[in-house]
Amino acid sequence: MSGRGAPQASAPVDATGLDVVVIAGTWHDEISDGLIAGAERALDAAGATWRLVRVPGSFELPVVAKAALEAGADAVVALGVIIRGGTPHFDFVSNAATDGLTRVALDTGKPVGFGVLTLDDEAQGIARAGLPGSEEDKGHEAADAAIRTALVLRELRAG
């Protein structure tokens, strides 16, 4: 499992005043709903203001993330599920989502929490979705990373 080496849980953060948009693809609803629930837990615990926007799939995450950040959001959390199939489609969508979200973060100077799961099979997604019995909670991790990064950027920009 990829969770080895993850940072240990650190002190809770106060994200009061942060506006976060959670953007989630609609493919593989059990896994994506688990990711959304994990992000919700992290954002609510930190006191961030947030809203959910659904998009058709992971390919659409970057353009909507850019629009949300340009409209004033302090951070976005991008959640998606891409499961390998028998064609190169997996590689194209995975690369487009990853490269696009990276570009959005760099172009806007605002954080994008990366919760796009790239999987060989559905079982790997269930194990990472933060569902009962899951080994990891990638939605929570992505939201936590986004708010912690937004707070670091706020501090740096305050001088």
XYZ file of C-alpha atoms in Angstrom:
159
model
C 0.000 0.000 0.000
C 1.282 3.458 -0.880
C 0.643 4.897 2.594
C 4.066 3.910 3.884
C 6.129 6.966 4.746
C 3.105 9.249 5.111
C 3.526 12.035 7.640
C 2.190 11.301 11.093
C -0.990 13.102 12.085
C -0.063 16.596 13.125
C -1.904 19.152 15.186
C -5.286 20.252 13.865
C -5.316 23.467 11.900
C -7.679 26.422 12.043
C -8.836 27.097 8.495
C -11.506 29.589 9.521
C -11.934 32.094 6.724
C -10.652 29.806 3.981
C -12.988 29.242 1.033
C -12.415 25.801 -0.480
C -14.096 24.174 -3.456
C -14.183 20.388 -3.584
C -14.382 19.225 -7.197
C -15.230 15.574 -7.712
C -15.671 13.375 -10.734
C -18.740 11.189 -10.996
C -17.131 7.919 -12.092
C -17.069 5.015 -9.604
C -19.559 6.522 -7.190
C -18.807 4.344 -4.149
C -15.146 5.339 -4.229
C -15.762 8.989 -5.151
C -18.428 9.333 -2.444
C -15.893 8.000 0.069
C -13.317 10.538 -1.111
C -15.854 13.359 -0.783
C -16.804 12.245 2.740
C -13.131 12.227 3.750
C -12.605 15.732 2.371
C -15.736 16.891 4.188
C -14.421 15.520 7.502
C -11.118 17.340 7.100
C -12.652 20.646 6.020
C -15.321 20.645 8.712
C -12.786 19.763 11.434
C -10.586 22.682 10.336
C -13.489 25.138 10.149
C -13.104 25.937 6.448
C -16.015 27.140 4.362
C -16.477 24.776 1.438
C -18.779 23.660 -1.310
C -18.958 20.658 -3.613
C -18.971 20.811 -7.400
C -19.394 17.636 -9.462
C -17.849 17.181 -12.909
C -18.268 14.324 -15.397
C -14.815 12.817 -14.849
C -11.190 13.405 -13.939
C -10.328 14.958 -17.291
C -12.597 17.906 -16.423
C -11.029 18.588 -13.017
C -8.332 21.075 -14.131
C -10.571 23.514 -16.006
C -13.126 23.627 -13.186
C -10.363 23.945 -10.579
C -8.940 26.916 -12.474
C -12.359 28.562 -12.701
C -12.979 28.087 -8.970
C -9.618 29.570 -8.012
C -9.981 32.480 -10.422
C -13.431 33.146 -8.953
C -11.865 33.644 -5.525
C -11.558 30.262 -3.840
C -8.488 29.992 -1.624
C -7.944 26.336 -2.525
C -9.516 23.447 -4.343
C -9.584 19.760 -3.582
C -9.659 17.673 -6.763
C -11.096 14.186 -6.334
C -11.306 11.580 -9.055
C -11.106 7.875 -9.771
C -9.323 6.497 -12.835
C -9.157 2.716 -13.159
C -6.816 1.102 -15.663
C -8.490 -0.644 -18.561
C -7.244 -2.416 -21.619
C -6.507 0.709 -23.682
C -4.164 3.710 -23.355
C -7.145 5.855 -22.264
C -6.058 5.422 -18.616
C -2.654 6.965 -19.342
C -4.098 9.880 -21.281
C -6.665 10.785 -18.637
C -4.250 10.272 -15.717
C -1.578 12.419 -17.336
C -4.039 15.128 -18.381
C -5.560 15.365 -14.902
C -2.207 15.367 -13.116
C -0.469 17.781 -15.471
C -3.531 20.020 -15.678
C -3.982 20.278 -11.924
C -0.286 21.002 -11.448
C -0.491 23.759 -14.040
C -3.577 25.235 -12.369
C -1.782 25.402 -9.013
C 1.291 27.037 -10.514
C -0.638 29.437 -12.770
C -2.954 30.632 -9.998
C -0.493 30.451 -7.110
C -3.150 28.650 -5.074
C -3.175 25.096 -3.733
C -4.857 22.150 -5.369
C -5.311 19.195 -3.059
C -4.647 16.142 -5.218
C -7.080 13.324 -4.537
C -7.146 11.684 -7.939
C -6.761 7.949 -7.517
C -5.054 6.132 -10.377
C -5.804 2.472 -9.856
C -5.286 -0.945 -11.361
C -8.629 -2.168 -10.032
C -11.633 -1.178 -7.950
C -10.303 -2.937 -4.820
C -7.380 -0.507 -4.677
C -9.856 2.374 -4.697
C -11.957 0.890 -1.917
C -8.775 0.497 0.149
C -7.953 4.205 -0.288
C -11.420 5.799 -0.198
C -11.803 6.286 3.549
C -14.722 3.863 3.695
C -15.278 1.552 6.667
C -12.455 -0.956 6.455
C -10.331 1.189 4.112
C -6.621 1.349 4.826
C -6.299 4.983 3.747
C -8.442 8.113 3.470
C -7.154 9.945 0.407
C -10.035 12.449 0.333
C -9.174 13.561 3.856
C -5.471 13.691 2.998
C -6.067 15.819 -0.115
C -8.276 18.295 1.750
C -5.844 18.506 4.659
C -2.952 19.181 2.270
C -4.926 21.897 0.476
C -5.859 23.793 3.633
C -2.421 23.471 5.202
C -0.828 24.775 1.994
C -3.327 27.646 1.772
C -2.431 28.634 5.325
C 1.308 28.493 4.561
C 0.773 30.701 1.491
C -1.330 33.128 3.544
C 1.455 33.408 6.113
C 4.163 33.886 3.477
C 2.169 36.565 1.665
C 1.451 38.419 4.914
C 5.136 39.030 5.147
